Coordinates of C-alpha atoms in Angstrom, one line a residue:
Chain A
X131 CA 17.9 39.7 13.9
X132 CA 18.6 41.8 11.1
X133 CA 20.8 39.4 9.2
X134 CA 17.7 37.2 8.9
X135 CA 15.8 40.0 7.7
X136 CA 18.6 40.7 5.1
X137 CA 18.1 37.2 3.8
X138 CA 14.3 37.8 3.5
X139 CA 14.9 40.6 1.2
X140 CA 17.0 38.6 -1.1
X141 CA 14.4 36.0 -1.6
X142 CA 13.3 35.9 -5.1
X143 CA 9.8 34.8 -4.5
X144 CA 7.8 36.8 -1.9
X145 CA 6.1 33.9 -0.5
X146 CA 9.5 32.3 0.2
X147 CA 10.1 34.9 2.8
X148 CA 8.1 32.6 5.0
X149 CA 10.8 30.0 5.0
X150 CA 10.7 28.5 8.4
X151 CA 14.6 28.8 8.9
X152 CA 14.3 32.7 8.7
X153 CA 12.4 33.2 12.2
X154 CA 15.4 31.8 14.2
X155 CA 17.2 33.9 16.8
X156 CA 21.0 33.3 16.0
X157 CA 22.1 35.2 19.2
X158 CA 21.3 32.3 21.2
X159 CA 24.1 30.3 19.4
X160 CA 27.2 30.3 21.6
X161 CA 29.4 28.2 19.1
X162 CA 29.7 25.2 21.1
X163 CA 30.2 23.3 17.8
X164 CA 27.8 20.2 18.7
X165 CA 26.2 20.8 15.3
X166 CA 29.3 20.2 13.7
X167 CA 30.3 17.4 15.6
X168 CA 27.0 15.6 14.9
X169 CA 26.8 16.6 11.2
X170 CA 27.4 13.5 8.9
X171 CA 28.7 15.7 6.1
X172 CA 30.9 17.9 8.1
X173 CA 34.1 15.9 6.8
X174 CA 33.4 17.0 3.4
X175 CA 32.4 20.7 4.0
X176 CA 34.6 23.8 3.4
X177 CA 32.6 25.7 5.9
X178 CA 31.1 23.5 8.9
X179 CA 27.6 24.2 10.4
X180 CA 28.7 26.1 13.6
X181 CA 30.7 28.5 11.2
X182 CA 27.7 29.0 8.8
X183 CA 26.1 30.3 12.0
X184 CA 28.7 32.4 12.9
X185 CA 29.5 34.0 9.5
X186 CA 25.7 34.7 9.3
X187 CA 25.6 36.5 12.6
X188 CA 28.6 38.6 11.4
X189 CA 26.6 39.4 8.2
X190 CA 29.2 37.7 6.0
X191 CA 26.6 36.9 3.3
X192 CA 29.2 36.9 0.5
X193 CA 31.5 34.4 1.9
X194 CA 28.6 32.2 2.5
X195 CA 27.3 32.5 -1.1
X196 CA 30.7 31.0 -2.4
X197 CA 30.5 28.1 0.2
X198 CA 30.1 24.5 -1.3
X199 CA 28.8 23.6 2.1
X200 CA 25.5 25.4 1.4
X201 CA 24.7 22.7 -1.0
X202 CA 26.1 19.9 0.6
X203 CA 23.8 19.9 3.6
X204 CA 21.4 16.9 3.3
X205 CA 18.9 18.3 5.8
X206 CA 19.0 15.3 8.2
X207 CA 18.4 17.5 11.4
X208 CA 21.2 16.3 13.4
X209 CA 22.4 19.7 14.2
X210 CA 18.9 20.7 15.3
X211 CA 18.2 17.8 17.7
X212 CA 21.6 18.1 19.2
X213 CA 21.7 21.9 19.6
X214 CA 21.2 23.2 23.2
X215 CA 19.5 26.3 21.7
X216 CA 17.2 24.6 19.2
X217 CA 18.8 26.2 16.4
X218 CA 18.0 24.3 13.0
X219 CA 21.1 24.8 10.8
X220 CA 19.5 22.7 8.2
X221 CA 16.7 24.9 7.8
X222 CA 18.9 28.1 7.9
X223 CA 20.8 26.5 5.1
X224 CA 17.8 25.9 3.1
X225 CA 16.8 29.7 3.6
X226 CA 20.4 30.6 2.6
X227 CA 20.2 28.3 -0.6
X228 CA 16.8 30.1 -1.5
X229 CA 18.1 33.6 -1.0
X230 CA 21.6 33.3 -2.3
X231 CA 20.6 31.3 -5.2
X232 CA 20.3 34.3 -7.4
X233 CA 23.2 36.2 -6.3
X234 CA 25.9 33.3 -6.1
X235 CA 26.1 32.8 -9.9
X236 CA 28.1 29.5 -10.3
X237 CA 29.8 29.1 -7.0
X238 CA 31.0 25.6 -6.0
X239 CA 28.3 23.2 -5.6
X240 CA 26.2 24.7 -8.4
X241 CA 26.0 20.9 -9.7
X242 CA 24.0 19.9 -6.7
X243 CA 21.9 23.0 -7.3
X244 CA 21.3 21.9 -10.7
X245 CA 20.1 18.4 -9.6
X246 CA 17.7 20.0 -7.4
X247 CA 16.2 22.2 -10.1
X248 CA 16.2 19.1 -12.5
X249 CA 14.2 17.2 -10.1
X250 CA 11.8 19.8 -9.6
X251 CA 11.5 20.4 -13.4
X252 CA 10.9 16.6 -13.8
X253 CA 7.9 16.8 -11.2
X254 CA 6.7 19.8 -13.0
X255 CA 6.4 17.7 -16.2
X256 CA 5.5 14.3 -15.1
X257 CA 4.0 14.8 -11.5
X258 CA 6.3 11.8 -10.5
X259 CA 9.9 11.1 -10.8
X260 CA 11.3 8.4 -13.1
X261 CA 14.7 7.8 -11.8
X262 CA 16.5 6.6 -14.6
X263 CA 15.4 9.4 -16.7
X264 CA 16.4 12.0 -14.0
X265 CA 19.7 10.3 -13.4
X266 CA 20.8 10.4 -16.9
X267 CA 19.8 13.9 -17.6
X268 CA 21.7 14.9 -14.5
X269 CA 24.8 13.0 -15.4
X270 CA 24.7 14.4 -19.0
X271 CA 24.0 18.1 -17.9
X272 CA 27.0 17.8 -15.4
X273 CA 29.2 16.1 -17.8
X274 CA 29.9 13.1 -15.5
X275 CA 28.0 10.4 -17.4
X276 CA 30.5 7.6 -16.6
X277 CA 30.9 8.6 -13.0
X278 CA 28.5 6.3 -11.5
X279 CA 28.4 3.7 -14.5
X280 CA 29.3 0.5 -12.5
X281 CA 26.5 1.3 -10.1
X282 CA 24.0 2.1 -12.9
X283 CA 24.9 -1.2 -14.9
X284 CA 24.7 -3.3 -11.5
X285 CA 21.3 -1.8 -10.9
X286 CA 20.0 -2.3 -14.4
X287 CA 21.3 -5.7 -14.6
X288 CA 19.4 -6.8 -11.5
X289 CA 16.3 -5.2 -12.7
X290 CA 16.3 -2.9 -10.0
X291 CA 15.8 0.1 -12.2
X292 CA 13.1 -0.4 -14.8
X293 CA 14.5 0.8 -18.0
X294 CA 11.1 2.2 -19.2
X295 CA 9.3 4.9 -17.5
X296 CA 6.5 3.7 -15.3
X297 CA 2.8 3.6 -16.5
X298 CA 1.4 7.1 -16.2
X299 CA -0.6 7.7 -13.1
X300 CA -4.1 6.3 -12.9
X301 CA -5.7 9.6 -12.8
X302 CA -4.4 12.4 -14.9
X303 CA -4.6 14.6 -11.5
X304 CA -1.0 14.2 -11.0
X305 CA -0.1 15.7 -14.3
X306 CA -2.0 18.8 -13.2
X307 CA 0.7 19.3 -10.8
X308 CA 2.3 22.0 -12.8
X309 CA -0.1 24.6 -11.5
X310 CA 1.6 24.3 -8.2
X311 CA 4.6 25.8 -9.6
X312 CA 3.1 29.2 -10.2
X313 CA 5.5 31.8 -8.9
X314 CA 8.2 29.3 -8.8
X315 CA 11.2 30.5 -10.8
X316 CA 14.0 28.1 -10.2
X317 CA 16.2 30.9 -8.4
X318 CA 15.8 33.4 -11.2
X319 CA 14.0 36.6 -10.3
X320 CA 11.4 37.5 -13.0
X321 CA 10.9 41.2 -13.4
X322 CA 7.2 41.0 -12.8
X323 CA 7.9 39.4 -9.4
X324 CA 10.5 41.8 -8.1
X325 CA 7.8 44.3 -6.8
X326 CA 5.7 43.2 -3.8
X327 CA 3.1 40.9 -4.9
X328 CA -0.3 41.1 -3.8
X329 CA -0.6 37.6 -2.6
X330 CA 1.5 38.1 0.4
Chain B
X149 CA -4.2 -15.7 9.3
X150 CA -6.5 -18.4 8.0
X151 CA -9.1 -19.5 10.6
X152 CA -9.1 -16.1 12.4
X153 CA -12.5 -14.9 13.4
X154 CA -13.5 -11.8 11.3
X155 CA -11.8 -8.8 13.0
X156 CA -12.9 -5.1 12.3
X157 CA -11.6 -4.3 8.7
X158 CA -8.3 -2.5 8.6
X159 CA -8.1 0.0 5.6
X160 CA -5.3 2.4 5.0
X161 CA -4.6 4.7 2.3
X162 CA -1.1 4.2 0.8
X163 CA 1.2 6.7 -0.4
X164 CA 4.1 4.7 -2.2
X165 CA 6.4 7.5 -3.3
X166 CA 8.5 7.6 -6.4
X167 CA 11.3 5.5 -5.1
X168 CA 9.0 2.5 -4.3
X169 CA 7.8 2.6 -7.7
X170 CA 11.4 2.7 -9.4
X171 CA 14.5 1.4 -7.8
X172 CA 13.0 0.3 -4.5
X173 CA 10.2 -1.6 -5.8
X174 CA 11.1 -4.6 -3.5
X175 CA 10.0 -2.6 -0.7
X176 CA 6.8 -1.6 -2.2
X177 CA 5.9 -5.5 -3.3
X178 CA 7.1 -6.7 0.3
X179 CA 5.1 -4.2 2.2
X180 CA 1.9 -5.0 0.2
X181 CA 2.4 -8.7 0.5
X182 CA 2.9 -8.4 4.3
X183 CA -0.5 -6.4 4.6
X184 CA -2.3 -8.7 2.4
X185 CA -1.2 -11.5 4.6
X186 CA -2.4 -9.7 7.7
X187 CA -5.6 -8.8 6.0
X188 CA -5.1 -5.3 5.8
X189 CA -6.2 -3.4 2.8
X190 CA -4.0 -0.6 1.3
X191 CA -5.7 1.6 -1.1
X192 CA -3.3 3.5 -3.3
X193 CA -3.8 7.1 -3.2
X194 CA -5.4 7.9 -6.5
X195 CA -3.6 10.5 -8.4
X196 CA -0.8 11.1 -5.9
X197 CA 2.0 13.3 -7.0
X198 CA 5.8 13.5 -5.9
X199 CA 6.5 14.7 -2.5
X200 CA 9.4 17.0 -3.7
X201 CA 12.1 14.8 -2.3
X202 CA 14.9 16.7 -0.8
X203 CA 14.8 19.1 -3.6
X204 CA 11.8 21.1 -3.1
X205 CA 12.5 22.2 0.5
X206 CA 16.0 23.1 -0.6
X207 CA 14.8 25.5 -3.3
X208 CA 11.4 26.7 -2.2
X209 CA 9.6 26.1 1.1
X210 CA 6.2 27.3 -0.5
X211 CA 6.6 24.7 -3.3
X212 CA 7.4 22.0 -0.7
X213 CA 4.4 22.9 1.3
X214 CA 2.2 22.8 -1.8
X215 CA 3.3 19.4 -3.2
X216 CA 2.5 18.1 0.3
X217 CA -0.7 19.5 0.8
X218 CA -1.9 18.6 -2.6
X219 CA -1.6 14.8 -1.6
X220 CA -2.7 15.3 2.0
X221 CA -5.9 17.0 0.3
X222 CA -6.2 13.9 -1.7
X223 CA -5.9 11.6 1.3
X224 CA -8.2 13.8 3.5
X225 CA -11.1 13.2 1.2
X226 CA -11.1 9.6 1.9
X227 CA -11.2 10.0 5.8
X228 CA -8.5 7.2 6.3
X229 CA -5.1 7.3 7.7
X230 CA -2.3 7.7 5.4
X231 CA 0.8 5.3 5.2
X232 CA 4.0 6.4 3.7
X233 CA 6.7 4.1 3.9
X234 CA 9.5 6.3 2.6
X235 CA 10.9 8.5 5.4
X236 CA 11.4 11.5 2.9
X237 CA 7.8 11.3 1.6
X238 CA 6.8 11.0 5.4
X239 CA 8.9 14.0 6.4
X240 CA 7.5 16.2 3.7
X241 CA 3.9 15.1 4.4
X242 CA 4.2 15.8 7.9
X243 CA 6.0 19.1 7.4
X244 CA 3.4 20.1 5.0
X245 CA 0.8 19.7 7.9
X246 CA 2.7 22.6 9.7
X247 CA 1.6 26.0 8.8
X248 CA 4.2 28.0 7.2
X249 CA 5.0 31.0 9.4
X250 CA 4.0 34.5 8.4
X251 CA 7.0 36.5 7.0
X252 CA 9.8 37.0 9.5
X253 CA 7.8 35.5 12.3
X254 CA 9.5 33.1 14.6
X255 CA 8.3 29.7 14.3
X256 CA 6.9 28.1 17.2
X257 CA 9.3 26.1 19.3
X258 CA 8.3 22.7 20.6
X259 CA 7.5 22.7 24.3
X260 CA 9.5 20.5 26.6
X261 CA 8.2 17.0 27.2
X262 CA 7.5 14.1 25.0
X263 CA 4.3 14.2 22.8
X264 CA 2.3 11.1 23.3
X265 CA 2.3 8.5 20.6
X266 CA -0.2 9.1 17.7
X267 CA -3.1 6.4 17.6
X268 CA -5.3 5.5 15.1
X269 CA -8.3 6.8 17.2
X270 CA -6.8 10.2 16.3
X271 CA -7.9 10.1 12.9
X272 CA -11.7 10.2 13.7
X273 CA -10.9 13.4 15.9
X274 CA -9.0 14.7 13.0
X275 CA -11.9 13.9 10.5
X276 CA -14.4 15.7 12.7
X277 CA -12.3 18.9 12.9
X278 CA -11.3 18.7 9.1
X279 CA -14.9 18.6 7.7
X280 CA -15.7 22.0 8.9
X281 CA -17.9 23.6 6.1
X282 CA -17.7 27.0 4.9
X283 CA -14.3 27.5 4.9
X284 CA -13.4 29.0 1.5
X285 CA -10.0 30.7 1.9
X286 CA -7.1 29.0 0.3
X287 CA -4.3 28.4 2.8
X288 CA -1.2 30.1 2.6
X289 CA 0.7 27.4 0.4
X290 CA -2.0 27.7 -2.2
X291 CA -2.2 31.3 -2.6
X292 CA -1.7 32.2 -6.2
X293 CA -2.6 28.7 -7.5
X294 CA -5.5 28.7 -9.8
X295 CA -8.2 26.4 -8.5
X296 CA -9.3 23.3 -10.3
X297 CA -12.9 23.4 -11.8
X298 CA -14.3 21.4 -9.0
X299 CA -12.8 23.9 -6.4
X300 CA -13.8 27.1 -8.2
X301 CA -17.4 25.5 -8.0
X302 CA -17.1 25.0 -4.4
X303 CA -16.7 21.5 -4.2
X304 CA -14.2 20.0 -1.7
X305 CA -11.8 22.7 -0.8
X306 CA -8.3 21.9 -2.0
X307 CA -6.3 21.7 1.2
X308 CA -8.8 22.7 4.0
X309 CA -9.1 19.0 5.1
X310 CA -5.5 18.3 4.2
X311 CA -3.6 19.3 7.5
X312 CA -5.2 16.9 9.8
X313 CA -5.0 13.7 7.8
X314 CA -3.0 11.5 9.9
X315 CA 0.2 10.3 8.3
X316 CA 2.0 7.1 9.5
X317 CA 5.4 5.8 8.7
X318 CA 5.7 1.9 8.6
X319 CA 7.0 1.9 12.0
X320 CA 4.0 3.6 13.5
X321 CA 1.9 1.6 11.4
X322 CA 3.0 -1.8 12.6
X323 CA 3.0 -0.7 16.1
X324 CA -0.7 0.1 16.3
X325 CA -2.2 -2.4 18.5
X326 CA -4.7 -3.9 16.0
X327 CA -2.0 -4.6 13.3
X328 CA 0.7 -5.5 16.0
X329 CA -1.8 -8.2 17.2
X330 CA -2.3 -9.6 13.7
X331 CA 1.2 -9.5 13.1
X332 CA 2.0 -11.3 16.5
X333 CA -0.3 -14.0 15.7
X334 CA 1.0 -14.6 12.3
X335 CA 4.5 -15.2 12.7
X336 CA 5.1 -18.5 11.6
X337 CA 8.9 -18.8 11.1
X338 CA 10.9 -17.1 13.8
X339 CA 14.2 -15.9 12.4
X340 CA 16.5 -17.4 14.8
X341 CA 20.0 -16.8 14.3
X342 CA 19.5 -13.5 12.4
X343 CA 21.6 -10.8 14.1
X344 CA 20.5 -7.6 12.5
X345 CA 21.4 -4.0 13.4
X346 CA 18.3 -1.7 13.4
X347 CA 19.1 1.4 11.0
X348 CA 16.7 4.1 11.0
X349 CA 18.4 6.5 9.1
X350 CA 18.2 10.2 9.8
X351 CA 14.7 11.3 9.2
X352 CA 12.1 9.0 10.8
X353 CA 13.1 9.6 14.4
X354 CA 13.4 13.4 13.7
X355 CA 10.2 14.3 12.0
X356 CA 7.9 16.1 14.6
X357 CA 10.5 15.2 17.4
X358 CA 11.5 16.9 20.7
X359 CA 15.1 17.6 20.7
X360 CA 16.6 15.9 23.6
X361 CA 14.0 13.4 24.1
X362 CA 15.0 9.6 24.1
X363 CA 13.1 8.9 21.1
X364 CA 15.3 11.1 18.9
X365 CA 18.6 9.6 19.7
X366 CA 17.5 5.9 20.7
X367 CA 14.3 5.0 18.8
X368 CA 13.5 1.4 19.4
X369 CA 10.4 0.5 17.4
X370 CA 12.3 -1.2 14.7
X371 CA 14.2 -3.4 17.2
X372 CA 10.7 -4.3 18.7
X373 CA 9.5 -5.4 15.4
X374 CA 12.7 -7.4 14.7
X375 CA 12.5 -9.1 18.1
X376 CA 8.7 -9.9 17.2
X377 CA 10.1 -11.7 14.2
X378 CA 12.5 -13.8 16.5
X379 CA 15.8 -12.1 15.5
X380 CA 18.3 -11.2 18.3
X381 CA 19.1 -7.6 17.6
X382 CA 22.6 -6.1 18.1
X383 CA 22.8 -3.0 19.9
X384 CA 25.0 -0.1 18.0
X385 CA 25.1 3.6 18.0
X386 CA 24.8 4.6 14.6
X387 CA 21.1 3.8 14.1
X388 CA 20.0 7.3 13.5
X389 CA 23.3 8.3 11.7
X390 CA 22.7 9.8 8.0
X391 CA 23.9 7.6 5.0
X392 CA 24.5 10.6 3.0
X393 CA 21.1 10.6 1.3
X394 CA 20.6 12.3 -2.1
X395 CA 24.3 13.3 -2.1
X396 CA 24.6 9.7 -3.5
X397 CA 24.2 11.0 -6.9
X398 CA 26.0 14.1 -6.7
X399 CA 29.1 13.4 -4.1
X400 CA 29.5 9.5 -4.4
X401 CA 32.8 9.8 -2.5
X402 CA 31.3 11.4 0.7
X403 CA 28.5 8.7 0.6
X404 CA 31.0 5.7 -0.1
X405 CA 33.0 6.9 3.0
X406 CA 29.6 7.1 5.1
X407 CA 28.4 3.6 3.9
X408 CA 32.0 2.2 4.8
X409 CA 31.7 3.5 8.1
X410 CA 28.1 2.2 8.8
X411 CA 29.0 -1.4 7.5
X412 CA 32.3 -1.4 9.7
X413 CA 30.4 -0.2 12.9
X414 CA 27.5 -2.9 12.1
X415 CA 30.2 -5.8 12.0
X416 CA 31.8 -4.5 15.2
X417 CA 28.4 -4.7 16.9
X418 CA 28.3 -8.3 15.9
X419 CA 25.6 -8.1 13.3
X420 CA 25.1 -10.3 10.4
X421 CA 22.7 -8.0 8.3
X422 CA 21.4 -4.5 8.5
X423 CA 17.6 -3.9 8.6
X424 CA 16.3 -0.4 7.4
X425 CA 13.0 1.2 6.7
X426 CA 14.3 3.8 4.3
X427 CA 14.5 3.3 0.6
X428 CA 17.4 5.9 0.1
X429 CA 19.3 4.3 2.9
X430 CA 18.8 0.9 1.3
X431 CA 19.9 2.2 -2.1
X432 CA 23.0 3.8 -0.7
X433 CA 23.9 0.8 1.7
X434 CA 23.1 -1.8 -0.7
X435 CA 24.3 -0.4 -3.9
X436 CA 27.3 1.3 -2.8
X437 CA 29.1 -1.6 -0.6
X438 CA 30.5 -3.1 -3.8
X439 CA 32.0 0.3 -4.7
X440 CA 33.4 0.6 -1.5
X441 CA 34.8 -2.9 -1.4
X442 CA 36.5 -2.3 -4.9
X443 CA 38.6 0.8 -3.4
X444 CA 38.7 -0.6 0.2
X445 CA 40.4 -2.9 2.0
X446 CA 39.0 -5.3 4.2
X447 CA 35.3 -4.3 4.2
X448 CA 33.3 -7.5 4.5
X449 CA 29.8 -7.3 2.7
X450 CA 26.9 -7.1 4.9
X451 CA 23.4 -8.0 3.4
X452 CA 20.8 -5.2 3.9
X453 CA 17.0 -5.8 4.2
X454 CA 13.8 -4.0 4.3
X455 CA 11.8 -4.4 7.5
X456 CA 8.9 -5.5 5.5
X457 CA 11.1 -8.1 3.9
X458 CA 12.2 -9.5 7.1
X459 CA 8.5 -9.7 8.3
X460 CA 7.6 -11.6 5.1
X461 CA 10.5 -13.9 5.9
X462 CA 9.1 -14.5 9.5
X463 CA 5.5 -14.8 8.1
X464 CA 6.7 -17.8 5.9
X465 CA 5.5 -15.8 2.7
X466 CA 6.9 -17.6 -0.6
X467 CA 7.3 -15.0 -3.0
X468 CA 10.5 -13.5 -1.2
X469 CA 13.2 -14.7 -3.4
X470 CA 11.7 -12.4 -6.1
X471 CA 12.8 -9.4 -4.2
X472 CA 15.9 -10.7 -2.5
X473 CA 17.4 -11.6 -6.0
X474 CA 17.5 -8.0 -6.8
X475 CA 19.7 -7.0 -4.0
X476 CA 23.2 -5.9 -5.0
X477 CA 24.6 -7.7 -1.9
X478 CA 23.7 -11.4 -2.0
X479 CA 21.5 -12.2 0.9
X480 CA 21.1 -16.0 0.1
X481 CA 24.0 -17.3 1.9
X482 CA 23.0 -15.8 5.2
X483 CA 19.2 -17.0 4.9
X484 CA 20.7 -20.6 3.8
X485 CA 22.7 -20.5 6.9
X486 CA 19.5 -19.8 8.8
X487 CA 17.9 -22.8 7.3
X488 CA 16.0 -21.3 4.6
X489 CA 16.1 -23.4 1.3
X490 CA 15.9 -21.7 -2.2
X491 CA 12.7 -23.4 -2.7
X492 CA 11.4 -22.1 0.5
X493 CA 12.0 -18.7 -0.5
X494 CA 11.5 -19.1 -4.3
X495 CA 8.0 -19.9 -5.1
X496 CA 5.7 -17.4 -6.3
X497 CA 2.5 -16.8 -4.6
X498 CA -0.6 -15.5 -6.3
X499 CA -2.9 -12.7 -5.3
X500 CA -0.8 -10.0 -3.9
X501 CA 1.1 -9.7 -7.2
X502 CA -0.5 -6.7 -8.9

């Protein structure tokens, strides 16, 4: 399908062109809407799953890059297990996120994109995720520090969230996780990587 | 399990994952306690790293694959089965076992028919395949990653052994015949009067699934475990519906909606508690019920348990209160109505506490 090749061309990281969602044949979709019927998040979406597939088939990448639903998808896979034609909208949306991240520039849902980026940055630095630190950073960055305060207080009071970061991993191995992030650009295209890389 | 003849030793490599070390540590503690009681040793994977959660595959499939394979490679060296109680970790690890397709290549579709359940014995077969020597090319996911000093010297390929390591989720783990048999013999306190609904969440039944098979829409392994523990499980249609997952942090309103619906439906099904095996589902269901209650009308609070906590209750373990007192929705009134006294639950036991 040419649409998917178009997406692959937009991928900032050449290795990302191997995203599993990109190989799907969208011509098989007949817009029955079972994905949308089963989608738990569809109630809050501006463009529901079956329309994402429809728009993509029409090549409306611009419209999709401004859709909040792109970032709302939680990847639960309900669309895939119910699709009579085996289309995985979740993986398609993953691929869309990866390819459109560089071009969308501040569309709705960017706060969710920010959360994912902070999460990964956290792993790069620490090897593991320390929830309270991540949470606080996310809330500060997005300016919603008081949004979930009752929940945070409740969790802290019950001793559910440890206030201090956990002890460092037993071996220092997990701190070496940073090397896995080579070629990973948090959605920004680096000049050195725009030309075809030899690794592919 | 006192007085049992010595059985073959059961050892598993354990991948707790970040959330079991943080917000959901009751799951970790209760799972370890149950395994300790059953005489199963869990060896925590040395030097494990985060699986990438739901963020890695959203942003970069290659990074997701690398993170998973890094852990699988660590586990592969031990030659044991890896147990990952968190469905998100489980999903990422299982996904890491599948090869990334070549650029613009169609991923392979699952053939029709249901794959046979995976068994402990498979791990030996996998081991034989994985210890193939002389394979020195890095896999696709590790292209462009500098090798460690050891790997450069040719000791232990980074991810060559990885993809065949067998990964179990808690359900699969407890359903392995040796574990199941020990569990069945060790039930001391059947939980008569506990009427749970089994809540799988969205990930567990869909990892490696065949769309359209019965297991995807109507899995039953949690129910079987609960029945083994003496509970009378209520049937309901929402067992694999999503709780909203990580949107709980970014879009609380959507998740509150989903939580309200799940609790409503569980009550309609006649349940007096929810049992889950997913830390994220637990955090949303347990943590957000009070938020929902504040805004909402006639929501009744429903206690939520981890499957390992329910098993610990049925095994008559005594440290249970330490975990239960950290739940946001107080489970003690329900347990007291089942005949547990606080003293029953409250006393600390010794050795499993790490």
